[in-house]
C-alpha positions as CSV (number, residue, x, y, z in Angstrom):
1,M,19.2,-52.2,-83.4
2,A,18.1,-49.0,-81.8
3,E,16.5,-50.9,-79.0
4,Q,19.7,-52.8,-78.2
5,L,21.7,-49.6,-78.2
6,A,19.2,-48.0,-75.7
7,L,19.5,-51.0,-73.5
8,V,23.3,-50.8,-73.5
9,I,23.3,-47.1,-72.7
10,G,20.7,-47.6,-69.9
11,G,22.7,-50.5,-68.3
12,T,25.9,-48.4,-68.4
13,I,24.3,-45.4,-66.7
14,G,22.7,-47.7,-64.1
15,G,26.0,-49.3,-63.3
16,L,27.7,-46.0,-62.9
17,L,24.9,-44.8,-60.5
18,L,25.3,-48.1,-58.5
19,L,29.1,-47.5,-58.2
20,L,28.5,-43.9,-57.0
21,L,26.0,-45.1,-54.4
22,I,28.4,-47.8,-53.1
23,G,31.2,-45.2,-52.9
24,A,29.1,-42.8,-51.0
25,S,28.0,-45.5,-48.6
26,C,31.6,-46.5,-47.9
27,C,32.6,-42.9,-47.2
28,L,29.7,-42.4,-44.8
29,W,30.6,-45.7,-43.0
30,R,34.2,-44.6,-42.5
31,R,33.1,-41.3,-41.0
32,F,30.7,-43.1,-38.7
33,C,33.3,-45.5,-37.5
34,A,35.7,-42.6,-36.9
35,T,33.3,-41.0,-34.5
36,L,33.3,-44.2,-32.4
37,T,37.0,-44.2,-31.7
38,Y,38.4,-42.4,-28.7
39,E,41.8,-40.9,-28.3
40,E,43.8,-41.7,-25.1
41,L,45.3,-38.7,-23.3
42,P,49.1,-38.8,-23.0
43,G,50.7,-39.1,-19.6
44,T,50.0,-41.1,-16.5
45,P,48.6,-40.2,-13.1
46,A,52.0,-40.4,-11.6
47,M,53.5,-38.0,-14.1
48,A,50.6,-35.6,-13.6
49,S,50.9,-35.6,-9.9
50,A,54.6,-35.2,-10.0
51,A,54.3,-32.3,-12.5
52,A,51.6,-30.7,-10.3
53,S,53.7,-31.1,-7.1
54,S,56.9,-29.8,-8.7
55,G,55.0,-26.8,-10.2
56,Q,53.6,-25.9,-6.8
57,Q,56.9,-26.2,-4.9
58,D,59.4,-24.9,-7.4
59,R,57.6,-22.2,-9.4
60,P,54.3,-20.4,-9.8
61,C,51.7,-21.7,-12.3
62,Q,52.1,-20.6,-15.9
63,P,48.8,-20.2,-17.7
64,H,50.1,-21.8,-20.9
65,A,52.1,-24.6,-19.3
66,R,49.3,-26.8,-18.1
67,T,49.9,-30.3,-16.7
68,Q,48.6,-33.2,-18.7
69,L,46.2,-35.5,-16.8
70,S,45.2,-39.0,-17.8
71,R,41.6,-39.7,-18.7
72,P,39.6,-41.0,-15.7
73,P,38.7,-44.7,-16.2
74,D,35.0,-44.0,-16.2
75,V,35.1,-41.1,-18.7
76,P,34.9,-42.6,-22.3
77,F,35.8,-39.4,-24.1
78,V,38.6,-36.9,-24.5
79,V,38.8,-34.3,-21.7
80,P,39.8,-30.8,-22.9
81,P,42.9,-29.5,-21.2
82,S,41.0,-26.5,-19.7
83,L,38.6,-28.9,-18.0
84,Q,41.1,-31.4,-16.7
85,G,41.2,-31.9,-12.9
86,R,37.4,-31.7,-12.5
87,D,35.4,-34.2,-10.3
88,W,33.7,-36.8,-12.5
89,V,30.7,-39.0,-11.5
90,P,30.6,-42.5,-13.2
91,L,27.3,-43.3,-14.9
92,H,27.0,-46.9,-13.6
93,S,27.4,-46.2,-9.8
94,G,26.9,-43.6,-7.2
95,E,30.6,-43.4,-6.1
96,W,32.7,-40.4,-6.9
97,T,35.8,-40.7,-9.1
98,H,38.1,-37.9,-8.0
99,A,40.7,-36.7,-10.5
100,P,43.6,-34.6,-9.2
101,W,42.8,-30.9,-9.1
102,D,44.7,-28.9,-11.6
103,S,46.6,-26.3,-9.7
104,C,46.9,-24.2,-12.9
105,P,43.3,-23.6,-14.2
106,A,42.8,-22.2,-17.6
107,S,43.2,-18.4,-17.6
108,E,40.4,-17.8,-20.0
109,L,38.0,-19.5,-17.6
110,L,39.0,-17.3,-14.6
111,P,37.2,-14.1,-13.8
112,H,39.3,-11.0,-14.5
113,T,39.6,-9.2,-11.2
114,P,41.9,-6.3,-10.3
115,S,43.7,-8.3,-7.7
116,G,44.3,-11.2,-10.0
117,G,44.1,-13.8,-7.1
118,L,42.9,-17.3,-7.9
119,G,41.4,-17.9,-4.4
120,D,38.2,-16.2,-5.2
121,A,37.7,-18.0,-8.6
122,C,34.5,-20.1,-8.6
123,M,33.7,-23.3,-10.6
124,V,31.9,-22.5,-13.8
125,G,28.9,-24.7,-14.5
126,A,28.8,-26.1,-10.9
127,I,25.3,-27.1,-9.6
128,N,24.0,-25.4,-6.5
129,P,21.8,-27.9,-4.7
130,E,20.2,-25.1,-2.6
131,L,18.3,-24.0,-5.7
132,Y,16.5,-27.3,-6.0
133,K,15.3,-27.6,-2.5
134,F,11.6,-27.0,-1.7
135,P,10.9,-24.3,0.9
136,E,10.6,-25.8,4.3
137,D,7.1,-25.8,5.7
138,K,7.3,-24.1,9.1
139,S,3.6,-23.8,9.7
140,E,3.8,-26.6,12.3
141,T,6.8,-25.2,14.1
142,D,6.6,-21.4,14.0
143,F,3.9,-20.2,16.4
144,P,3.6,-16.5,17.4
145,A,3.7,-15.5,21.1
146,G,0.4,-16.0,22.8
147,C,-0.9,-18.4,20.1
148,L,-3.9,-20.4,21.2
149,G,-3.4,-23.0,18.6
150,R,-3.6,-23.6,14.8
151,L,-6.2,-25.4,12.8
152,W,-5.9,-26.9,9.3
153,F,-9.0,-27.5,7.2
154,S,-10.0,-27.8,3.5
155,V,-12.9,-26.2,1.6
156,E,-14.5,-27.3,-1.7
157,Y,-17.8,-26.3,-3.3
158,E,-19.7,-28.5,-5.8
159,Q,-21.7,-26.2,-8.0
160,E,-24.0,-28.8,-9.5
161,A,-24.9,-30.5,-6.3
162,E,-24.8,-27.2,-4.3
163,R,-22.8,-28.9,-1.5
164,L,-20.0,-27.4,0.6
165,L,-17.4,-30.0,1.5
166,V,-15.4,-29.2,4.5
167,G,-12.4,-31.3,5.6
168,L,-11.2,-31.0,9.2
169,I,-7.6,-32.1,9.0
170,K,-5.7,-31.4,12.2
171,A,-4.9,-28.9,15.0
172,R,-1.5,-28.1,16.6
173,H,-0.2,-26.4,19.7
174,L,-3.6,-26.2,21.5
175,Q,-3.4,-24.5,24.9
176,A,-5.4,-26.7,27.3
177,P,-6.6,-25.3,30.7
178,S,-5.2,-28.5,32.3
179,E,-2.3,-30.8,31.9
180,T,-4.0,-33.0,29.3
181,C,-6.2,-31.9,26.4
182,S,-9.1,-33.7,24.9
183,P,-10.3,-31.5,22.0
184,L,-13.3,-31.6,19.7
185,V,-14.4,-29.1,17.0
186,K,-17.9,-27.8,16.2
187,L,-18.6,-26.5,12.7
188,Y,-21.1,-23.7,12.0
189,L,-22.2,-22.1,8.8
190,L,-23.1,-18.6,9.9
191,P,-25.4,-16.7,10.2
192,D,-27.1,-19.9,11.3
193,E,-25.8,-20.6,14.8
194,R,-28.4,-23.1,15.9
195,R,-27.3,-26.0,13.7
196,F,-23.8,-27.4,13.8
197,L,-21.7,-30.4,13.0
198,Q,-19.3,-31.9,15.4
199,S,-16.0,-33.9,15.2
200,K,-15.0,-36.8,17.3
201,T,-13.2,-36.2,20.6
202,K,-9.4,-36.8,20.6
203,R,-8.2,-38.0,23.9
204,K,-5.1,-36.6,25.7
205,T,-3.4,-34.7,22.9
206,S,-2.6,-31.1,22.2
207,N,-1.9,-32.0,18.5
208,P,-4.9,-33.9,17.3
209,Q,-5.2,-35.4,13.9
210,F,-8.9,-35.4,12.8
211,D,-9.1,-36.3,9.1
212,E,-12.9,-36.0,9.1
213,H,-15.2,-34.7,6.4
214,F,-18.5,-32.7,6.7
215,I,-21.1,-31.6,4.2
216,F,-23.3,-28.5,4.2
217,Q,-26.1,-28.1,1.8
218,V,-26.1,-24.5,0.7
219,S,-27.4,-22.6,-2.4
220,S,-24.9,-21.2,-4.8
221,K,-26.6,-17.9,-4.6
222,T,-26.0,-17.4,-0.9
223,V,-22.8,-19.4,-0.3
224,T,-20.5,-16.4,-0.8
225,Q,-22.5,-14.7,2.0
226,R,-21.9,-17.4,4.5
227,V,-19.0,-17.8,7.1
228,L,-17.5,-21.0,8.3
229,K,-17.0,-21.0,12.0
230,F,-14.8,-23.6,13.8
231,S,-15.1,-23.7,17.6
232,V,-12.4,-25.8,19.3
233,Y,-13.4,-27.1,22.8
234,H,-11.6,-29.1,25.5
235,V,-13.7,-31.8,27.1
236,D,-12.9,-32.3,30.7
237,R,-13.6,-35.3,33.0
238,Q,-17.2,-34.1,33.7
239,R,-17.8,-33.9,29.9
240,K,-18.1,-30.1,30.1
241,H,-16.9,-28.2,27.1
242,Q,-14.4,-25.4,27.6
243,L,-13.8,-23.1,24.6
244,L,-10.1,-23.0,23.5
245,G,-10.5,-20.7,20.5
246,Q,-12.4,-20.2,17.3
247,V,-11.7,-19.6,13.6
248,L,-14.0,-17.6,11.3
249,F,-13.5,-18.1,7.6
250,P,-15.7,-16.1,5.1
251,L,-16.6,-18.0,1.9
252,K,-15.5,-15.6,-0.8
253,N,-15.7,-16.0,-4.6
254,E,-11.9,-16.5,-4.9
255,T,-11.9,-19.2,-2.3
256,L,-14.6,-21.3,-4.1
257,A,-13.3,-20.6,-7.6
258,G,-13.0,-23.9,-9.5
259,D,-14.0,-27.4,-8.3
260,C,-10.8,-28.0,-6.4
261,R,-10.0,-28.7,-2.8
262,R,-8.0,-26.0,-1.0
263,V,-6.1,-26.7,2.2
264,I,-6.0,-23.7,4.6
265,W,-4.7,-23.1,8.1
266,R,-5.6,-20.4,10.6
267,D,-4.6,-19.4,14.1
268,L,-7.3,-19.7,16.8
269,E,-8.7,-16.5,18.2
270,A,-10.2,-16.0,21.6
271,E,-13.9,-15.3,21.8
272,S,-14.7,-11.8,23.0
273,L,-16.3,-12.1,26.4
274,E,-17.4,-8.5,26.6
275,P,-21.1,-7.9,25.9
276,P,-21.8,-5.9,22.7
277,S,-22.3,-2.2,23.0
278,E,-25.7,-0.5,22.6
279,F,-25.4,-0.2,18.9
280,G,-22.9,-3.0,18.2
281,D,-19.1,-3.3,17.9
282,L,-16.7,-3.3,14.9
283,Q,-13.3,-5.0,14.8
284,F,-10.6,-3.8,12.4
285,C,-6.9,-3.6,12.0
286,L,-4.7,-0.5,11.2
287,S,-1.2,-0.4,9.7
288,Y,0.9,2.4,8.3
289,N,3.9,1.9,6.0
290,D,6.1,5.0,6.1
291,Y,8.3,3.8,3.2
292,L,5.3,3.5,0.8
293,S,3.2,6.2,2.5
294,R,0.3,3.7,2.7
295,L,-2.4,3.5,5.3
296,T,-4.0,0.0,5.4
297,V,-7.4,-0.9,7.0
298,V,-8.5,-4.5,7.4
299,V,-12.2,-4.7,8.3
300,L,-12.7,-8.0,10.1
301,R,-16.2,-8.3,11.6
302,A,-19.0,-6.7,13.6
303,K,-21.2,-8.0,16.3
304,G,-24.4,-7.1,18.1
305,L,-25.8,-4.9,15.3
306,R,-29.3,-3.5,15.7
307,L,-30.8,-4.3,12.4
308,Q,-34.2,-2.8,11.2
309,E,-35.8,-6.2,10.5
310,D,-39.2,-4.9,9.7
311,R,-38.0,-3.8,6.2
312,G,-37.7,-7.1,4.4
313,I,-34.4,-8.6,3.3
314,V,-31.5,-6.6,4.7
315,S,-27.8,-6.6,4.0
316,V,-25.0,-4.9,5.9
317,F,-21.7,-3.4,4.7
318,V,-19.0,-1.1,6.0
319,K,-18.0,2.1,4.4
320,V,-14.4,3.3,5.1
321,S,-13.6,6.9,4.5
322,L,-10.3,8.8,4.7
323,M,-10.8,12.4,5.9
324,N,-8.3,15.3,6.1
325,H,-9.3,18.4,8.1
326,N,-12.8,16.9,8.2
327,K,-12.9,17.0,4.4
328,F,-13.6,13.9,2.4
329,V,-10.6,12.4,0.6
330,K,-11.5,8.9,-0.5
331,C,-14.2,6.2,0.3
332,K,-14.2,2.4,-0.1
333,K,-16.9,-0.2,0.8
334,T,-16.9,-3.8,1.8
335,S,-19.1,-6.4,0.2
336,A,-22.6,-6.7,1.7
337,V,-23.5,-9.6,4.1
338,L,-27.1,-10.7,4.1
339,G,-29.2,-10.5,7.3
340,S,-26.6,-11.1,10.0
341,I,-26.2,-9.2,13.2
342,N,-22.6,-10.6,13.4
343,P,-21.3,-10.2,9.9
344,V,-17.7,-11.2,9.0
345,Y,-15.8,-9.4,6.2
346,N,-12.0,-9.9,6.3
347,E,-11.4,-7.3,3.6
348,T,-8.4,-5.0,3.2
349,F,-8.3,-1.4,1.9
350,S,-5.3,0.8,1.3
351,F,-5.1,4.6,1.2
352,K,-2.3,6.9,0.0
353,A,-1.3,9.2,2.9
354,D,2.0,11.0,3.5
355,A,3.5,11.0,7.0
356,T,3.1,14.8,7.2
357,E,-0.7,14.4,6.7
358,L,-1.3,11.9,9.6
359,D,-1.6,14.7,12.2
360,T,-4.7,16.1,10.4
361,A,-6.1,12.9,8.9
362,S,-8.7,10.5,10.3
363,L,-10.6,7.4,9.4
364,S,-14.3,7.0,9.6
365,L,-15.9,3.5,9.5
366,T,-19.6,3.5,9.1
367,V,-21.8,0.4,9.3
368,V,-24.7,0.7,6.8
369,Q,-27.8,-1.4,6.3
370,N,-29.4,-1.8,2.9
371,T,-33.1,-2.7,2.6
372,E,-35.5,-3.4,-0.3
373,G,-35.9,-0.5,-2.6
374,D,-32.3,0.6,-2.5
375,K,-32.8,2.4,0.8
376,S,-30.0,2.5,3.3
377,Q,-29.7,3.4,7.0
378,Q,-26.6,4.0,9.0
379,L,-26.4,1.7,12.1
380,G,-23.3,3.3,13.7
381,R,-19.9,4.8,13.1
382,V,-16.3,4.7,14.5
383,V,-13.8,7.5,14.0
384,V,-10.1,6.9,14.7
385,G,-7.4,9.5,14.3
386,P,-5.0,11.8,16.2
387,Y,-5.8,13.9,19.3
388,M,-7.4,16.5,17.2
389,Y,-10.4,14.3,16.5
390,T,-10.6,11.4,18.9
391,R,-10.0,10.3,22.5
392,G,-9.9,7.1,24.5
393,R,-9.6,3.7,22.7
394,E,-9.8,5.2,19.2
395,L,-6.8,7.5,20.0
396,E,-4.9,4.6,21.5
397,H,-5.5,2.5,18.4
398,W,-4.2,5.3,16.2
399,D,-1.1,6.0,18.3
400,E,-0.3,2.3,18.5
401,M,-0.4,2.0,14.7
402,L,2.1,4.9,14.4
403,S,4.4,3.3,17.0
404,K,4.4,-0.1,15.2
405,P,5.0,0.7,11.5
406,K,4.3,-2.1,9.0
407,E,2.5,-4.1,11.7
408,L,-1.3,-4.8,11.8
409,V,-2.8,-3.5,15.1
410,K,-6.2,-5.1,15.8
411,R,-8.9,-3.8,18.2
412,W,-12.6,-3.8,18.8
413,H,-14.5,-0.5,18.9
414,A,-18.0,0.4,20.0
415,L,-20.3,1.9,17.4
416,C,-21.8,5.3,18.1
417,R,-25.2,6.4,16.7
418,I,-24.9,9.1,14.1
419,T,-27.0,12.1,15.0
420,E,-29.2,13.3,12.2
421,P,-28.6,17.0,11.1
């Protein structure tokens, strides 16, 4: 008897739970179906346009008396009154469906200005296509005055194989000595100037496309001390090579970081035809920013240095010192380049100097040779500054820097031997 009573009670409870489950399912189904129904906006396009035209001709717009617009045929949802009159784009085609513009926009969407005019109101939420455009590459169109040409190349270093991969991509705006130009490029890995790799000659074009690849085998210990040199030549009818310009590219750590291919472009530079001075020459740039009170020095390269080669392995660096009233203020050094009489640096240094101090300040650039045993020897020095300290080309370089603020002024200077005290 007790078992039958338990079965009856269990069946009753199960039936009630089943009824509750069915009721809840029906309720959820009704709500779901309600979300799929759309409400048609009252009014027709004719009524909306008539109301808009009458409102514009007879009386000014009232913020709360907005015109009712019909739903566009391609918009399957209710359009709020504050957003009526927008331009809608159908999802199934690229054609625009233009709804009449509401001459009375919602007052809460308009910016509150003292004048209260609606002419300056901007569309909220509009997409500005200018923000999604990539910056235009002007490297093939913008060339500075007197440019000898521009060269594109790529550099990649494989650490495991110890190979330097150089890609010669293209050149643009080459200045040929004749009407036609037939360029070729020779690649050097300085300081070794005896061996080089050469590209194919491109006939009758000032904008050659090379797309050639070259491999230099170089140790990972010395690769950062080497300099890539690209010499661009024009081949005339007698097959003589005339130099159009060159590019020197030091292989620094940041350039070779990671096993990735980097595409770089550089402007061609004319080769200096002047013979080196007795103790060598140093090329650097000067610039002064009067707004930031910053003096910038870019040490580019040296040539014709007289190294003491009888002292084993040597390296050369440049020491840049800022002086004021012949008193030392600050000193900075470039990285050392191993055993080259024509080292390339391309390193930038900045010094803090007020405009009032430039009449008594000067820069001293000293080329120093390091030898085994941490011994150093000064190979030569250049001092640039005002009339108080310098004359000739050094004074002209300083004055040109002051006359062209925020512009790099580049010049060669002869090194002078430092007299021992």
